[in-house]
């Protein structure tokens, strides 16, 4: 696991800091999207909010993480998978939030259908959050 973290930081030419390593570790260990609170709770060392915020912003800018809109107006983050090359991000997948366990997951292979916009509107990004019950809670 640690190797994957070092490899990722090297691959994106990022300096290794304990905050970056620990934040990445949280994302590699969880296979669902994490919010600020989840991230803070999962860190072994105490980093101030600004440091964590900057780390997340760097990861989003570099294309290691992408933002996931939550219901209740919150924001979560998820790892960019194979679909994202370094300079070509594809986040046209659906996010699913389970109402029972509260976890939000990237449905990588479920694409958001094309939506026509009225004249004069230009799209920057599209988000689709589906809420319901996940397979684990559906058992
Ligand atoms: Zn991406
Ligand atoms: Zn669930
Ligand atoms: Zn996603």
mmCIF file of C-alpha atoms and ligand atoms in Angstrom:
data_model
loop_
_atom_site.group_PDB
_atom_site.id
_atom_site.type_symbol
_atom_site.label_atom_id
_atom_site.label_comp_id
_atom_site.label_asym_id
_atom_site.label_seq_id
_atom_site.Cartn_x
_atom_site.Cartn_y
_atom_site.Cartn_z
ATOM 1 C CA UNK A 1 0.000 0.000 0.000
ATOM 2 C CA UNK A 2 2.757 2.442 0.976
ATOM 3 C CA UNK A 3 4.487 1.750 -2.321
ATOM 4 C CA UNK A 4 1.389 2.800 -4.228
ATOM 5 C CA UNK A 5 1.333 6.102 -2.341
ATOM 6 C CA UNK A 6 5.011 6.851 -3.013
ATOM 7 C CA UNK A 7 4.550 5.837 -6.630
ATOM 8 C CA UNK A 8 1.555 8.146 -7.059
ATOM 9 C CA UNK A 9 3.376 11.144 -5.563
ATOM 10 C CA UNK A 10 6.390 10.464 -7.793
ATOM 11 C CA UNK A 11 4.247 9.998 -10.851
ATOM 12 C CA UNK A 12 2.648 13.416 -10.353
ATOM 13 C CA UNK A 13 5.948 15.057 -9.390
ATOM 14 C CA UNK A 14 4.736 15.960 -5.911
ATOM 15 C CA UNK A 15 6.985 16.420 -2.929
ATOM 16 C CA UNK A 16 6.426 13.773 -0.273
ATOM 17 C CA UNK A 17 4.942 15.304 2.860
ATOM 18 C CA UNK A 18 3.397 13.351 5.700
ATOM 19 C CA UNK A 19 0.055 15.074 5.122
ATOM 20 C CA UNK A 20 -0.011 14.116 1.424
ATOM 21 C CA UNK A 21 0.987 10.544 2.235
ATOM 22 C CA UNK A 22 -1.628 10.153 4.939
ATOM 23 C CA UNK A 23 -4.435 11.704 2.912
ATOM 24 C CA UNK A 24 -3.621 9.429 -0.032
ATOM 25 C CA UNK A 25 -3.486 6.462 2.318
ATOM 26 C CA UNK A 26 -7.066 7.218 3.423
ATOM 27 C CA UNK A 27 -8.251 7.241 -0.173
ATOM 28 C CA UNK A 28 -6.430 4.046 -1.094
ATOM 29 C CA UNK A 29 -7.873 2.294 1.963
ATOM 30 C CA UNK A 30 -11.463 3.402 1.356
ATOM 31 C CA UNK A 31 -13.197 2.492 -1.865
ATOM 32 C CA UNK A 32 -15.758 5.250 -1.530
ATOM 33 C CA UNK A 33 -15.729 9.037 -1.570
ATOM 34 C CA UNK A 34 -14.487 10.894 1.509
ATOM 35 C CA UNK A 35 -15.610 14.230 2.902
ATOM 36 C CA UNK A 36 -13.458 16.679 4.882
ATOM 37 C CA UNK A 37 -14.655 15.227 8.153
ATOM 38 C CA UNK A 38 -13.883 11.614 7.134
ATOM 39 C CA UNK A 39 -10.424 12.655 5.991
ATOM 40 C CA UNK A 40 -9.618 14.534 9.199
ATOM 41 C CA UNK A 41 -10.795 11.611 11.304
ATOM 42 C CA UNK A 42 -8.682 9.118 9.390
ATOM 43 C CA UNK A 43 -5.382 10.959 9.799
ATOM 44 C CA UNK A 44 -2.926 9.719 12.401
ATOM 45 C CA UNK A 45 -1.180 13.059 12.873
ATOM 46 C CA UNK A 46 -2.922 16.308 13.545
ATOM 47 C CA UNK A 47 -2.735 18.579 10.567
ATOM 48 C CA UNK A 48 -4.502 21.895 10.581
ATOM 49 C CA UNK A 49 -7.489 22.352 8.308
ATOM 50 C CA UNK A 50 -5.607 24.659 5.951
ATOM 51 C CA UNK A 51 -2.905 22.062 5.328
ATOM 52 C CA UNK A 52 -5.524 19.400 4.617
ATOM 53 C CA UNK A 53 -7.451 21.782 2.391
ATOM 54 C CA UNK A 54 -4.318 22.647 0.406
ATOM 55 C CA UNK A 55 -3.420 18.984 0.057
ATOM 56 C CA UNK A 56 -6.878 18.201 -1.354
ATOM 57 C CA UNK A 57 -6.698 21.142 -3.726
ATOM 58 C CA UNK A 58 -3.294 20.018 -5.006
ATOM 59 C CA UNK A 59 -4.613 16.500 -5.574
ATOM 60 C CA UNK A 60 -7.637 17.817 -7.478
ATOM 61 C CA UNK A 61 -5.503 20.187 -9.576
ATOM 62 C CA UNK A 62 -3.086 17.368 -10.415
ATOM 63 C CA UNK A 63 -5.865 14.932 -11.249
ATOM 64 C CA UNK A 64 -5.335 12.458 -8.435
ATOM 65 C CA UNK A 65 -8.747 13.174 -6.934
ATOM 66 C CA UNK A 66 -12.003 14.517 -8.314
ATOM 67 C CA UNK A 67 -14.798 16.283 -6.497
ATOM 68 C CA UNK A 68 -18.027 14.489 -5.746
ATOM 69 C CA UNK A 69 -21.058 16.589 -4.942
ATOM 70 C CA UNK A 70 -22.981 15.281 -1.995
ATOM 71 C CA UNK A 71 -26.613 15.773 -1.114
ATOM 72 C CA UNK A 72 -27.038 18.341 1.704
ATOM 73 C CA UNK A 73 -24.729 20.605 -0.304
ATOM 74 C CA UNK A 74 -21.548 18.973 0.941
ATOM 75 C CA UNK A 75 -18.457 18.098 -1.023
ATOM 76 C CA UNK A 76 -16.579 14.831 -1.105
ATOM 77 C CA UNK A 77 -13.526 13.595 -2.986
ATOM 78 C CA UNK A 78 -12.784 10.344 -4.790
ATOM 79 C CA UNK A 79 -9.723 8.856 -6.467
ATOM 80 C CA UNK A 80 -9.410 9.287 -10.219
ATOM 81 C CA UNK A 81 -9.224 5.850 -11.761
ATOM 82 C CA UNK A 82 -7.900 4.540 -15.050
ATOM 83 C CA UNK A 83 -10.354 6.625 -17.072
ATOM 84 C CA UNK A 84 -8.384 9.753 -16.115
ATOM 85 C CA UNK A 85 -5.126 10.201 -17.960
ATOM 86 C CA UNK A 86 -2.868 12.969 -16.672
ATOM 87 C CA UNK A 87 -4.132 15.598 -19.041
ATOM 88 C CA UNK A 88 -7.488 14.174 -19.942
ATOM 89 C CA UNK A 89 -10.020 13.749 -17.185
ATOM 90 C CA UNK A 90 -13.270 11.920 -17.641
ATOM 91 C CA UNK A 91 -15.689 12.298 -14.794
ATOM 92 C CA UNK A 92 -18.845 11.672 -16.696
ATOM 93 C CA UNK A 93 -19.725 8.790 -14.418
ATOM 94 C CA UNK A 94 -22.604 8.613 -11.990
ATOM 95 C CA UNK A 95 -22.095 8.808 -8.226
ATOM 96 C CA UNK A 96 -24.279 6.740 -5.955
ATOM 97 C CA UNK A 97 -25.048 7.592 -2.358
ATOM 98 C CA UNK A 98 -26.393 4.867 -0.103
ATOM 99 C CA UNK A 99 -29.007 6.143 2.299
ATOM 100 C CA UNK A 100 -28.240 3.370 4.766
ATOM 101 C CA UNK A 101 -24.445 3.325 5.155
ATOM 102 C CA UNK A 102 -23.990 6.891 3.912
ATOM 103 C CA UNK A 103 -21.196 5.919 1.508
ATOM 104 C CA UNK A 104 -20.883 7.574 -1.882
ATOM 105 C CA UNK A 105 -19.318 5.457 -4.618
ATOM 106 C CA UNK A 106 -18.071 6.187 -8.137
ATOM 107 C CA UNK A 107 -19.995 4.086 -10.651
ATOM 108 C CA UNK A 108 -17.161 4.239 -13.181
ATOM 109 C CA UNK A 109 -18.937 2.322 -15.888
ATOM 110 C CA UNK A 110 -22.267 4.118 -15.562
ATOM 111 C CA UNK A 111 -22.028 7.225 -17.697
ATOM 112 C CA UNK A 112 -24.143 10.322 -17.386
ATOM 113 C CA UNK A 113 -26.360 10.509 -20.474
ATOM 114 C CA UNK A 114 -25.892 13.487 -22.775
ATOM 115 C CA UNK A 115 -28.077 16.401 -21.746
ATOM 116 C CA UNK A 116 -28.976 19.116 -24.252
ATOM 117 C CA UNK A 117 -28.715 22.633 -22.897
ATOM 118 C CA UNK A 118 -30.770 25.578 -24.146
ATOM 119 C CA UNK A 119 -29.028 28.098 -26.389
ATOM 120 C CA UNK A 120 -26.542 30.351 -24.603
ATOM 121 C CA UNK A 121 -25.589 27.950 -21.818
ATOM 122 C CA UNK A 122 -22.132 26.424 -21.846
ATOM 123 C CA UNK A 123 -21.283 23.389 -19.780
ATOM 124 C CA UNK A 124 -18.219 23.191 -17.546
ATOM 125 C CA UNK A 125 -19.020 20.035 -15.651
ATOM 126 C CA UNK A 126 -21.937 17.718 -15.060
ATOM 127 C CA UNK A 127 -22.736 15.933 -11.834
ATOM 128 C CA UNK A 128 -25.246 13.216 -11.246
ATOM 129 C CA UNK A 129 -25.870 11.807 -7.792
ATOM 130 C CA UNK A 130 -28.228 8.893 -7.431
ATOM 131 C CA UNK A 131 -29.459 8.063 -3.946
ATOM 132 C CA UNK A 132 -30.726 4.697 -2.847
ATOM 133 C CA UNK A 133 -29.415 1.494 -1.278
ATOM 134 C CA UNK A 134 -26.033 -0.055 -2.165
ATOM 135 C CA UNK A 135 -25.480 -3.803 -2.835
ATOM 136 C CA UNK A 136 -23.944 -4.398 0.614
ATOM 137 C CA UNK A 137 -26.917 -2.854 2.416
ATOM 138 C CA UNK A 138 -29.350 -4.495 -0.001
ATOM 139 C CA UNK A 139 -28.428 -8.009 1.174
HETATM 140 ZN ZN1 LIG B 1 -9.865 12.705 -12.875
HETATM 141 ZN ZN1 LIG B 2 -24.897 0.979 1.826
HETATM 142 ZN ZN1 LIG B 3 -16.301 9.617 -9.249
#
